[in-house]
């Protein structure tokens, strides 16, 4: 690699998926990995193979399928983790083992190791990883709160043991940009052999400085940024891929570094990750938020009409947005729908297009104009023809006094069943009806409604997150009727829980791996 190239290391499928409440199915992980590979991500951290059989299978299959990216798995500093990681990634075109241990005083106390004992552990485990794989990344967890002399000592040990990438994590989002740059610069200048490895930065956003800290680290000499789509991650999240990539692209005048990312694919993968994780993107989120390219102020609108550069420092097209939103209607045909979806970045097979077309026509009959965001909501609806539970019919009776009533017909394992239930509001009555027809012990953790487009006929996107015996599943659906969307999202989450219940196997669950075990 050239000195002005910055590698993008995406950990959406590992650190991102460890966010409390975030969860992805096996197929969704494969899909996100494929999108990351296609957009030009250099390294994909596909998971934590020792965490569960499900994680191991996902990492293994991603490794076998990847066409371009290095596929990386995470492993703690012990032989069992490292061996399991290697088993998962070894069939990749370009595999990597990422092993780590906490080096700060607080984190050294967790395994109860003194400095010398930890140094020996680092030497032995990195050596073991390098004997298996010629691409080894090592991370001193909580590096930004580790004593400078000891951090230098451990980095030197890891380099001598064979690490090819040294990642410096700001695990708790504690550092500031000037410190981030100085830390990388200090390690490069003081540690013997530092010029033979790539230094990386992994920043969390607890103080809202993850992007700034990552870019500062690049100024200090780091040439790999660890990040996630939409900034997904533990607590306040990780560095957002879209932010650092577009910052480098837009401000190349002061940051003369390049990445291999096809930025036109950013918006598509951002929306897909939001859908499968159940974590919606805030409207004013940089780059990918709904309002990132919206202008309501009269002064702003006047300036945009005269020259878009007046209030926009990048083009919507650069991140995968259409320059204008041209609505379709009920008279539009398949060809127009396919062309619009292609413009939005979707290349659907004929059967997928037919499925979306049916839902599009149904929506167009209820809505005067169908906008770009409406179409994307239709594409991302995750109802499956194989679902055991399906909503067939729903009627809700509301009044100003007394409980609301929901009358429902559901198809369960191919058989229609019906009931009537009451509740404190239409959604509560609807959920009670579902529970009456399909009794379960799952607990509702999250219920969230957002409008896809404006107007009284706007589609509502409803997200539901449910938990059952440690298993977490999200469901999402969109409809012009908020109650119908709520019912479908609730049923979709139940279907996912049923799949997870059936596929449960012994071993760690990734949600059970404590934060102290992750970089």
Short mmCIF file of C-alpha atoms in Angstrom, two decimals:
data_model
loop_
_atom_site.label_atom_id
_atom_site.label_comp_id
_atom_site.label_asym_id
_atom_site.label_seq_id
_atom_site.Cartn_x
_atom_site.Cartn_y
_atom_site.Cartn_z
CA UNK A 1 0.00 0.00 0.00
CA UNK A 2 1.06 3.59 -0.61
CA UNK A 3 1.65 5.99 2.27
CA UNK A 4 -1.40 8.08 1.36
CA UNK A 5 -3.78 5.07 1.32
CA UNK A 6 -5.93 4.51 4.41
CA UNK A 7 -7.32 1.01 4.88
CA UNK A 8 -10.95 0.74 5.99
CA UNK A 9 -11.54 -2.00 8.56
CA UNK A 10 -15.27 -2.54 9.08
CA UNK A 11 -16.45 -4.16 12.31
CA UNK A 12 -20.21 -3.74 11.88
CA UNK A 13 -20.67 -7.51 12.05
CA UNK A 14 -18.63 -7.82 15.25
CA UNK A 15 -18.47 -4.68 17.39
CA UNK A 16 -21.58 -3.24 15.76
CA UNK A 17 -23.66 -6.36 16.32
CA UNK A 18 -22.60 -6.43 19.97
CA UNK A 19 -24.65 -3.27 20.55
CA UNK A 20 -27.29 -4.05 23.18
CA UNK A 21 -30.45 -4.84 21.22
CA UNK A 22 -28.78 -5.08 17.82
CA UNK A 23 -29.05 -8.47 16.22
CA UNK A 24 -28.77 -9.97 12.75
CA UNK A 25 -29.76 -13.33 11.35
CA UNK A 26 -27.24 -15.57 9.61
CA UNK A 27 -28.51 -14.58 6.16
CA UNK A 28 -28.47 -10.89 7.05
CA UNK A 29 -24.84 -11.12 8.14
CA UNK A 30 -23.94 -12.74 4.82
CA UNK A 31 -25.83 -10.01 2.97
CA UNK A 32 -24.14 -7.16 4.86
CA UNK A 33 -20.72 -8.77 4.34
CA UNK A 34 -21.38 -8.99 0.61
CA UNK A 35 -22.38 -5.32 0.48
CA UNK A 36 -19.24 -4.33 2.42
CA UNK A 37 -17.09 -6.38 0.04
CA UNK A 38 -18.71 -4.80 -3.00
CA UNK A 39 -18.27 -1.24 -1.72
CA UNK A 40 -14.51 -1.71 -1.32
CA UNK A 41 -13.99 -2.28 2.42
CA UNK A 42 -10.41 -3.54 2.84
CA UNK A 43 -10.91 -5.70 5.95
CA UNK A 44 -14.20 -7.10 7.24
CA UNK A 45 -14.22 -8.21 10.87
CA UNK A 46 -16.91 -10.83 10.39
CA UNK A 47 -17.43 -11.81 14.01
CA UNK A 48 -16.16 -13.41 17.20
CA UNK A 49 -15.94 -17.11 16.26
CA UNK A 50 -15.58 -18.45 19.82
CA UNK A 51 -18.70 -16.56 20.96
CA UNK A 52 -21.24 -19.04 19.57
CA UNK A 53 -21.76 -21.70 16.94
CA UNK A 54 -23.86 -19.19 15.02
CA UNK A 55 -21.05 -16.65 14.97
CA UNK A 56 -18.57 -19.33 13.90
CA UNK A 57 -20.79 -20.43 11.00
CA UNK A 58 -21.34 -16.86 9.87
CA UNK A 59 -17.61 -16.01 9.90
CA UNK A 60 -16.77 -19.25 8.09
CA UNK A 61 -19.31 -18.69 5.33
CA UNK A 62 -18.36 -15.04 4.91
CA UNK A 63 -14.72 -16.14 4.62
CA UNK A 64 -15.58 -18.61 1.87
CA UNK A 65 -17.74 -16.12 -0.06
CA UNK A 66 -15.64 -12.95 0.10
CA UNK A 67 -14.21 -11.92 -3.26
CA UNK A 68 -11.95 -9.00 -2.39
CA UNK A 69 -11.78 -8.10 1.30
CA UNK A 70 -9.54 -9.55 3.97
CA UNK A 71 -11.78 -11.52 6.35
CA UNK A 72 -10.91 -11.16 10.00
CA UNK A 73 -12.11 -12.87 13.16
CA UNK A 74 -11.64 -11.70 16.74
CA UNK A 75 -9.92 -13.80 19.41
CA UNK A 76 -8.99 -13.20 23.03
CA UNK A 77 -5.41 -13.83 24.11
CA UNK A 78 -5.66 -17.58 24.55
CA UNK A 79 -4.94 -20.55 22.30
CA UNK A 80 -8.52 -21.85 22.26
CA UNK A 81 -9.92 -18.55 20.94
CA UNK A 82 -7.13 -18.20 18.37
CA UNK A 83 -7.51 -21.78 17.10
CA UNK A 84 -11.26 -21.33 16.75
CA UNK A 85 -10.76 -18.04 14.94
CA UNK A 86 -8.33 -19.65 12.50
CA UNK A 87 -10.77 -22.48 11.80
CA UNK A 88 -13.38 -19.89 10.87
CA UNK A 89 -11.27 -17.65 8.60
CA UNK A 90 -8.74 -20.06 7.09
CA UNK A 91 -10.69 -20.64 3.88
CA UNK A 92 -10.82 -16.92 3.05
CA UNK A 93 -8.95 -15.62 0.05
CA UNK A 94 -7.13 -13.36 2.52
CA UNK A 95 -7.62 -14.38 6.20
CA UNK A 96 -6.63 -12.42 9.30
CA UNK A 97 -6.57 -13.26 13.01
CA UNK A 98 -7.23 -10.34 15.36
CA UNK A 99 -6.20 -11.07 18.94
CA UNK A 100 -6.31 -8.68 21.88
CA UNK A 101 -5.83 -8.22 25.60
CA UNK A 102 -6.53 -5.29 27.95
CA UNK A 103 -3.31 -3.53 28.89
CA UNK A 104 -4.43 -0.61 31.09
CA UNK A 105 -4.20 -0.94 34.88
CA UNK A 106 -7.97 -1.41 35.09
CA UNK A 107 -7.98 -4.11 32.42
CA UNK A 108 -4.87 -5.91 33.68
CA UNK A 109 -6.80 -6.51 36.89
CA UNK A 110 -9.48 -8.51 35.09
CA UNK A 111 -7.29 -11.57 34.34
CA UNK A 112 -5.21 -10.68 37.43
CA UNK A 113 -1.90 -10.50 35.53
CA UNK A 114 1.04 -8.31 36.41
CA UNK A 115 2.95 -6.50 33.69
CA UNK A 116 5.51 -9.27 33.15
CA UNK A 117 2.88 -12.03 33.07
CA UNK A 118 0.82 -10.09 30.56
CA UNK A 119 3.88 -9.43 28.40
CA UNK A 120 4.56 -13.17 28.31
CA UNK A 121 0.92 -13.86 27.42
CA UNK A 122 1.11 -11.37 24.54
CA UNK A 123 4.30 -12.92 23.19
CA UNK A 124 2.96 -16.46 23.35
CA UNK A 125 -0.47 -15.79 21.86
CA UNK A 126 0.69 -13.53 19.04
CA UNK A 127 3.38 -16.07 18.18
CA UNK A 128 0.74 -18.82 18.13
CA UNK A 129 -1.52 -16.74 15.87
CA UNK A 130 1.35 -15.97 13.49
CA UNK A 131 2.24 -19.66 13.25
CA UNK A 132 -1.28 -20.21 11.92
CA UNK A 133 -1.74 -17.11 9.75
CA UNK A 134 0.67 -14.66 8.15
CA UNK A 135 -1.76 -11.76 8.68
CA UNK A 136 -2.12 -11.06 12.41
CA UNK A 137 -3.56 -7.98 14.07
CA UNK A 138 -2.94 -7.28 17.74
CA UNK A 139 -4.78 -4.81 19.96
CA UNK A 140 -3.91 -3.55 23.45
CA UNK A 141 -7.45 -2.94 24.68
CA UNK A 142 -7.90 0.39 26.49
CA UNK A 143 -4.62 1.55 25.00
CA UNK A 144 -5.44 5.22 25.56
CA UNK A 145 -5.47 4.63 29.34
CA UNK A 146 -2.36 2.43 29.40
CA UNK A 147 0.93 3.76 30.78
CA UNK A 148 3.06 5.04 27.90
CA UNK A 149 6.15 2.98 28.71
CA UNK A 150 4.17 -0.23 29.14
CA UNK A 151 2.20 0.39 25.96
CA UNK A 152 5.47 0.76 24.04
CA UNK A 153 6.79 -2.43 25.63
CA UNK A 154 3.71 -4.49 24.68
CA UNK A 155 3.58 -3.11 21.13
CA UNK A 156 7.24 -4.02 20.65
CA UNK A 157 6.60 -7.55 21.94
CA UNK A 158 3.66 -7.99 19.57
CA UNK A 159 5.69 -6.78 16.58
CA UNK A 160 8.60 -9.10 17.41
CA UNK A 161 6.14 -12.00 17.84
CA UNK A 162 4.87 -11.48 14.29
CA UNK A 163 1.95 -9.04 14.37
CA UNK A 164 1.57 -7.26 11.03
CA UNK A 165 -1.01 -4.69 12.18
CA UNK A 166 -1.00 -2.92 15.54
CA UNK A 167 -4.40 -1.52 16.43
CA UNK A 168 -4.63 1.15 19.13
CA UNK A 169 -8.15 1.11 20.62
CA UNK A 170 -9.73 4.00 22.45
CA UNK A 171 -12.00 1.40 24.01
CA UNK A 172 -14.04 3.72 26.23
CA UNK A 173 -14.00 6.84 24.07
CA UNK A 174 -11.80 8.70 26.53
CA UNK A 175 -9.16 10.38 24.39
CA UNK A 176 -9.22 13.69 22.49
CA UNK A 177 -7.98 14.34 18.93
CA UNK A 178 -4.62 15.89 19.83
CA UNK A 179 -3.91 12.95 22.16
CA UNK A 180 -4.95 10.46 19.50
CA UNK A 181 -2.48 11.89 16.99
CA UNK A 182 0.32 12.20 19.56
CA UNK A 183 -0.14 8.61 20.75
CA UNK A 184 0.22 7.10 17.27
CA UNK A 185 3.14 9.40 16.49
CA UNK A 186 4.87 8.47 19.75
CA UNK A 187 4.56 4.73 19.10
CA UNK A 188 5.86 5.03 15.55
CA UNK A 189 8.86 7.07 16.73
CA UNK A 190 9.76 5.09 19.86
CA UNK A 191 8.94 1.41 19.23
CA UNK A 192 11.60 -0.63 17.37
CA UNK A 193 10.17 -2.20 14.23
CA UNK A 194 7.22 0.18 14.08
CA UNK A 195 8.04 1.10 10.49
CA UNK A 196 7.48 -2.55 9.48
CA UNK A 197 3.81 -2.72 10.53
CA UNK A 198 0.57 -0.86 9.88
CA UNK A 199 -0.84 1.13 12.79
CA UNK A 200 -4.61 1.22 13.13
CA UNK A 201 -7.06 3.23 15.22
CA UNK A 202 -10.29 1.99 16.82
CA UNK A 203 -12.32 4.76 18.46
CA UNK A 204 -15.55 4.77 20.43
CA UNK A 205 -17.88 7.74 20.53
CA UNK A 206 -18.62 8.20 24.24
CA UNK A 207 -17.62 11.87 24.10
CA UNK A 208 -18.75 12.37 20.51
CA UNK A 209 -15.18 12.51 19.17
CA UNK A 210 -14.74 9.12 17.46
CA UNK A 211 -14.53 10.51 13.93
CA UNK A 212 -12.23 13.36 14.97
CA UNK A 213 -9.99 10.98 16.93
CA UNK A 214 -9.74 8.57 13.98
CA UNK A 215 -8.81 11.32 11.52
CA UNK A 216 -6.28 12.71 14.00
CA UNK A 217 -4.73 9.26 14.32
CA UNK A 218 -4.30 9.19 10.54
CA UNK A 219 -2.51 12.53 10.77
CA UNK A 220 -0.28 10.91 13.39
CA UNK A 221 0.63 8.04 11.08
CA UNK A 222 -2.15 5.44 11.37
CA UNK A 223 -3.07 3.89 8.05
CA UNK A 224 -6.06 1.80 9.06
CA UNK A 225 -9.34 3.08 10.51
CA UNK A 226 -11.68 0.68 12.31
CA UNK A 227 -15.30 1.74 11.93
CA UNK A 228 -18.90 0.62 11.49
CA UNK A 229 -21.80 1.51 9.24
CA UNK A 230 -23.93 4.25 10.87
CA UNK A 231 -21.49 4.29 13.81
CA UNK A 232 -23.18 1.20 15.23
CA UNK A 233 -21.46 -0.19 18.32
CA UNK A 234 -21.27 -0.57 22.08
CA UNK A 235 -22.67 2.27 24.22
CA UNK A 236 -22.45 5.46 22.10
CA UNK A 237 -21.09 3.54 19.12
CA UNK A 238 -17.94 3.39 17.03
CA UNK A 239 -16.39 5.65 14.43
CA UNK A 240 -18.86 5.87 11.54
CA UNK A 241 -17.45 4.57 8.26
CA UNK A 242 -19.44 7.05 6.19
CA UNK A 243 -18.10 9.99 8.20
CA UNK A 244 -14.38 9.24 7.97
CA UNK A 245 -14.58 8.16 4.32
CA UNK A 246 -16.46 11.28 3.22
CA UNK A 247 -14.29 13.54 5.39
CA UNK A 248 -11.20 12.23 3.61
CA UNK A 249 -12.93 12.58 0.23
CA UNK A 250 -14.27 16.10 0.76
CA UNK A 251 -11.29 17.54 2.65
CA UNK A 252 -8.47 16.06 0.61
CA UNK A 253 -6.96 19.53 0.55
CA UNK A 254 -5.87 19.21 4.19
CA UNK A 255 -6.03 15.42 4.55
CA UNK A 256 -4.36 14.07 1.40
CA UNK A 257 -5.34 10.43 1.94
CA UNK A 258 -7.45 8.08 -0.11
CA UNK A 259 -9.60 5.01 0.53
CA UNK A 260 -10.83 2.30 -1.78
CA UNK A 261 -14.50 2.87 -0.87
CA UNK A 262 -17.11 3.34 -3.59
CA UNK A 263 -18.97 6.11 -1.77
CA UNK A 264 -22.00 5.79 -4.06
CA UNK A 265 -22.90 2.61 -2.18
CA UNK A 266 -22.94 4.26 1.26
CA UNK A 267 -26.62 5.16 1.46
CA UNK A 268 -27.82 1.72 0.40
CA UNK A 269 -25.78 -0.18 2.97
CA UNK A 270 -26.58 2.41 5.66
CA UNK A 271 -30.29 1.82 5.22
CA UNK A 272 -29.87 -1.93 5.09
CA UNK A 273 -27.85 -2.04 8.32
CA UNK A 274 -30.44 0.19 9.99
CA UNK A 275 -33.18 -2.19 8.90
CA UNK A 276 -31.60 -5.49 9.93
CA UNK A 277 -30.18 -4.17 13.21
CA UNK A 278 -33.34 -2.33 14.23
CA UNK A 279 -31.28 0.81 14.95
CA UNK A 280 -32.75 3.71 12.99
CA UNK A 281 -30.50 6.51 11.78
CA UNK A 282 -31.24 9.86 13.42
CA UNK A 283 -32.57 12.42 10.96
CA UNK A 284 -29.65 14.84 11.45
CA UNK A 285 -26.94 12.15 11.29
CA UNK A 286 -23.99 13.28 9.18
CA UNK A 287 -23.87 11.89 5.62
CA UNK A 288 -26.69 9.33 5.89
CA UNK A 289 -29.39 11.08 7.96
CA UNK A 290 -32.71 11.87 6.31
CA UNK A 291 -32.03 15.61 6.69
CA UNK A 292 -28.36 15.51 5.64
CA UNK A 293 -29.27 16.92 2.21
CA UNK A 294 -32.57 18.60 3.13
CA UNK A 295 -33.07 22.37 3.10
CA UNK A 296 -36.15 24.03 4.63
CA UNK A 297 -34.98 27.54 5.44
CA UNK A 298 -36.03 30.07 2.82
CA UNK A 299 -32.53 31.52 2.61
CA UNK A 300 -31.06 28.05 2.18
CA UNK A 301 -33.60 27.06 -0.47
CA UNK A 302 -32.96 30.24 -2.43
CA UNK A 303 -29.21 29.62 -2.30
CA UNK A 304 -29.63 25.98 -3.38
CA UNK A 305 -31.75 26.99 -6.37
CA UNK A 306 -29.05 29.37 -7.52
CA UNK A 307 -26.04 27.17 -6.77
CA UNK A 308 -26.12 23.88 -4.83
CA UNK A 309 -22.60 24.51 -3.53
CA UNK A 310 -23.98 27.43 -1.51
CA UNK A 311 -25.14 25.05 1.23
CA UNK A 312 -23.87 21.60 0.21
CA UNK A 313 -20.21 20.57 0.48
CA UNK A 314 -20.81 17.26 -1.30
CA UNK A 315 -23.29 16.00 -3.86
CA UNK A 316 -26.11 13.67 -2.82
CA UNK A 317 -25.09 11.44 -5.72
CA UNK A 318 -21.65 10.95 -4.14
CA UNK A 319 -23.20 8.91 -1.31
CA UNK A 320 -25.78 7.09 -3.41
CA UNK A 321 -28.76 9.43 -3.24
CA UNK A 322 -30.72 10.41 -6.33
CA UNK A 323 -30.34 14.11 -6.99
CA UNK A 324 -34.10 14.50 -7.08
CA UNK A 325 -36.98 12.44 -5.75
CA UNK A 326 -39.30 11.58 -8.66
CA UNK A 327 -42.44 9.89 -7.37
CA UNK A 328 -44.14 6.96 -9.09
CA UNK A 329 -47.89 6.38 -9.09
CA UNK A 330 -50.48 3.64 -9.51
CA UNK A 331 -50.18 3.80 -13.31
CA UNK A 332 -46.43 3.10 -13.29
CA UNK A 333 -45.38 -0.30 -14.61
CA UNK A 334 -42.66 -2.81 -13.86
CA UNK A 335 -40.17 -1.18 -16.23
CA UNK A 336 -40.50 2.19 -14.50
CA UNK A 337 -40.23 0.54 -11.10
CA UNK A 338 -37.13 -1.44 -12.11
CA UNK A 339 -35.51 1.71 -13.53
CA UNK A 340 -36.22 3.68 -10.36
CA UNK A 341 -34.94 0.87 -8.10
CA UNK A 342 -31.80 0.59 -10.22
CA UNK A 343 -31.28 4.33 -9.85
CA UNK A 344 -31.57 3.86 -6.09
CA UNK A 345 -28.92 1.13 -6.13
CA UNK A 346 -31.08 -2.02 -6.12
CA UNK A 347 -30.51 -4.79 -8.66
CA UNK A 348 -33.43 -7.15 -8.03
CA UNK A 349 -34.00 -10.56 -9.57
CA UNK A 350 -37.29 -11.01 -11.43
CA UNK A 351 -39.02 -12.80 -8.56
CA UNK A 352 -37.87 -10.12 -6.10
CA UNK A 353 -39.08 -7.39 -8.46
CA UNK A 354 -42.46 -9.09 -8.79
CA UNK A 355 -42.82 -9.26 -5.01
CA UNK A 356 -41.95 -5.55 -4.61
CA UNK A 357 -44.21 -4.66 -7.55
CA UNK A 358 -47.24 -6.27 -5.89
CA UNK A 359 -46.59 -4.30 -2.69
CA UNK A 360 -45.90 -1.15 -4.74
CA UNK A 361 -49.27 -1.40 -6.51
CA UNK A 362 -51.04 -1.99 -3.23
CA UNK A 363 -49.35 1.07 -1.74
CA UNK A 364 -50.03 3.20 -4.84
CA UNK A 365 -53.73 2.44 -4.57
CA UNK A 366 -53.71 3.90 -1.06
CA UNK A 367 -51.23 6.72 -1.64
CA UNK A 368 -51.29 9.38 -4.35
CA UNK A 369 -47.54 9.44 -4.90
CA UNK A 370 -44.92 6.83 -4.02
CA UNK A 371 -41.54 8.44 -3.28
CA UNK A 372 -38.00 7.08 -3.24
CA UNK A 373 -38.10 6.47 0.51
CA UNK A 374 -41.40 4.62 0.15
CA UNK A 375 -39.83 2.29 -2.42
CA UNK A 376 -36.84 1.59 -0.23
CA UNK A 377 -39.15 0.74 2.65
CA UNK A 378 -40.95 -1.74 0.37
CA UNK A 379 -37.68 -3.36 -0.68
CA UNK A 380 -36.54 -3.70 2.91
CA UNK A 381 -39.75 -5.20 4.25
CA UNK A 382 -38.55 -8.45 5.76
CA UNK A 383 -41.71 -10.56 5.59
CA UNK A 384 -40.86 -14.08 4.44
CA UNK A 385 -42.98 -16.59 2.57
CA UNK A 386 -41.64 -19.25 4.93
CA UNK A 387 -42.84 -17.54 8.10
CA UNK A 388 -44.89 -19.69 10.47
CA UNK A 389 -46.97 -16.73 11.60
CA UNK A 390 -48.75 -14.40 9.15
CA UNK A 391 -51.27 -11.61 9.55
CA UNK A 392 -54.29 -12.27 7.36
CA UNK A 393 -56.90 -9.75 8.53
CA UNK A 394 -57.14 -7.03 11.17
CA UNK A 395 -59.83 -4.62 12.30
CA UNK A 396 -59.42 -2.26 15.24
CA UNK A 397 -62.30 -0.41 16.89
CA UNK A 398 -61.34 2.76 18.75
CA UNK A 399 -63.41 5.03 20.91
CA UNK A 400 -62.85 8.03 23.13
CA UNK A 401 -63.81 6.00 26.19
CA UNK A 402 -63.12 2.47 27.32
CA UNK A 403 -60.62 -0.05 25.98
CA UNK A 404 -59.93 -0.45 22.27
CA UNK A 405 -60.76 -3.73 20.53
CA UNK A 406 -58.74 -5.63 17.91
CA UNK A 407 -60.32 -8.39 15.82
CA UNK A 408 -57.67 -10.49 14.08
CA UNK A 409 -57.23 -13.47 11.79
CA UNK A 410 -53.73 -15.02 11.72
CA UNK A 411 -52.34 -17.92 9.74
CA UNK A 412 -50.28 -20.16 12.01
CA UNK A 413 -48.48 -23.06 10.36
CA UNK A 414 -50.91 -22.88 7.45
CA UNK A 415 -54.10 -22.79 9.57
CA UNK A 416 -56.29 -19.71 10.01
CA UNK A 417 -57.20 -18.80 13.59
CA UNK A 418 -59.09 -15.76 14.88
CA UNK A 419 -59.72 -13.87 18.08
CA UNK A 420 -60.79 -10.57 19.58
CA UNK A 421 -58.80 -8.75 22.27
CA UNK A 422 -58.90 -5.43 24.10
CA UNK A 423 -56.11 -3.14 25.19
CA UNK A 424 -55.07 0.31 26.30
CA UNK A 425 -54.95 1.75 22.79
CA UNK A 426 -55.14 0.19 19.32
CA UNK A 427 -51.56 -1.10 19.26
CA UNK A 428 -51.81 -2.67 22.70
CA UNK A 429 -55.08 -4.37 21.69
CA UNK A 430 -53.45 -5.64 18.50
CA UNK A 431 -50.44 -7.07 20.34
CA UNK A 432 -52.78 -8.71 22.86
CA UNK A 433 -54.65 -10.35 20.00
CA UNK A 434 -51.40 -11.76 18.60
CA UNK A 435 -50.48 -13.10 22.03
CA UNK A 436 -53.91 -14.68 22.45
CA UNK A 437 -53.58 -16.51 19.14
CA UNK A 438 -49.94 -17.45 19.69
CA UNK A 439 -49.09 -17.50 23.41
CA UNK A 440 -45.44 -16.75 24.12
CA UNK A 441 -43.12 -15.52 26.86
CA UNK A 442 -41.21 -12.97 24.79
CA UNK A 443 -40.83 -9.50 26.29
CA UNK A 444 -41.27 -6.35 24.21
CA UNK A 445 -38.06 -4.29 24.59
CA UNK A 446 -38.63 -1.62 21.96
CA UNK A 447 -41.52 -0.24 19.95
CA UNK A 448 -40.67 2.59 17.56
CA UNK A 449 -42.63 4.34 14.82
CA UNK A 450 -41.24 6.68 12.18
CA UNK A 451 -42.78 8.20 9.07
CA UNK A 452 -41.07 7.23 5.81
CA UNK A 453 -42.32 10.28 3.93
CA UNK A 454 -44.37 13.36 4.73
CA UNK A 455 -48.13 13.79 4.60
CA UNK A 456 -51.19 12.18 6.17
CA UNK A 457 -50.89 9.28 3.72
CA UNK A 458 -47.24 8.63 4.62
CA UNK A 459 -46.03 5.11 5.25
CA UNK A 460 -45.19 4.38 8.84
CA UNK A 461 -42.19 2.18 9.51
CA UNK A 462 -42.52 0.30 12.78
CA UNK A 463 -39.63 -1.43 14.51
CA UNK A 464 -40.13 -3.96 17.30
CA UNK A 465 -37.46 -5.61 19.43
CA UNK A 466 -38.30 -8.65 21.56
CA UNK A 467 -36.37 -10.81 24.00
CA UNK A 468 -36.93 -14.41 25.04
CA UNK A 469 -34.55 -16.30 27.33
CA UNK A 470 -31.56 -14.22 26.23
CA UNK A 471 -32.44 -14.40 22.54
CA UNK A 472 -33.16 -11.04 20.90
CA UNK A 473 -34.95 -10.48 17.60
CA UNK A 474 -36.10 -7.38 15.76
CA UNK A 475 -39.01 -7.05 13.38
CA UNK A 476 -39.87 -4.24 11.02
CA UNK A 477 -42.68 -3.43 8.62
CA UNK A 478 -44.08 -0.44 6.75
CA UNK A 479 -47.67 0.45 5.92
CA UNK A 480 -49.83 3.53 5.53
CA UNK A 481 -51.80 2.15 8.49
CA UNK A 482 -49.62 2.41 11.61
CA UNK A 483 -51.55 -0.31 13.45
CA UNK A 484 -51.19 -2.77 10.55
CA UNK A 485 -47.46 -1.97 10.34
CA UNK A 486 -47.23 -2.54 14.11
CA UNK A 487 -48.94 -5.93 13.88
CA UNK A 488 -46.71 -7.06 11.01
CA UNK A 489 -43.53 -5.91 12.77
CA UNK A 490 -44.56 -7.68 15.99
CA UNK A 491 -45.34 -10.90 14.12
CA UNK A 492 -42.10 -10.60 12.15
CA UNK A 493 -40.11 -10.38 15.39
CA UNK A 494 -41.92 -13.47 16.71
CA UNK A 495 -41.05 -15.38 13.54
CA UNK A 496 -37.40 -14.51 14.03
CA UNK A 497 -37.51 -15.62 17.65
CA UNK A 498 -38.98 -18.95 16.54
CA UNK A 499 -36.09 -19.42 14.12
CA UNK A 500 -33.55 -18.56 16.83
CA UNK A 501 -35.26 -20.92 19.26
CA UNK A 502 -35.07 -23.77 16.76
CA UNK A 503 -31.47 -23.07 15.80
CA UNK A 504 -30.15 -22.58 19.35
CA UNK A 505 -27.03 -24.56 20.07
CA UNK A 506 -24.74 -24.86 23.12
CA UNK A 507 -21.94 -22.33 23.57
CA UNK A 508 -21.52 -18.68 24.27
CA UNK A 509 -24.12 -16.25 23.04
CA UNK A 510 -22.52 -13.14 21.56
CA UNK A 511 -24.70 -10.98 23.83
CA UNK A 512 -23.25 -12.85 26.80
CA UNK A 513 -19.68 -11.86 26.00
CA UNK A 514 -18.94 -9.00 28.34
CA UNK A 515 -17.48 -5.75 27.10
CA UNK A 516 -14.20 -6.51 28.80
CA UNK A 517 -13.77 -9.28 26.24
CA UNK A 518 -14.03 -7.02 23.21
CA UNK A 519 -11.66 -4.47 21.75
#
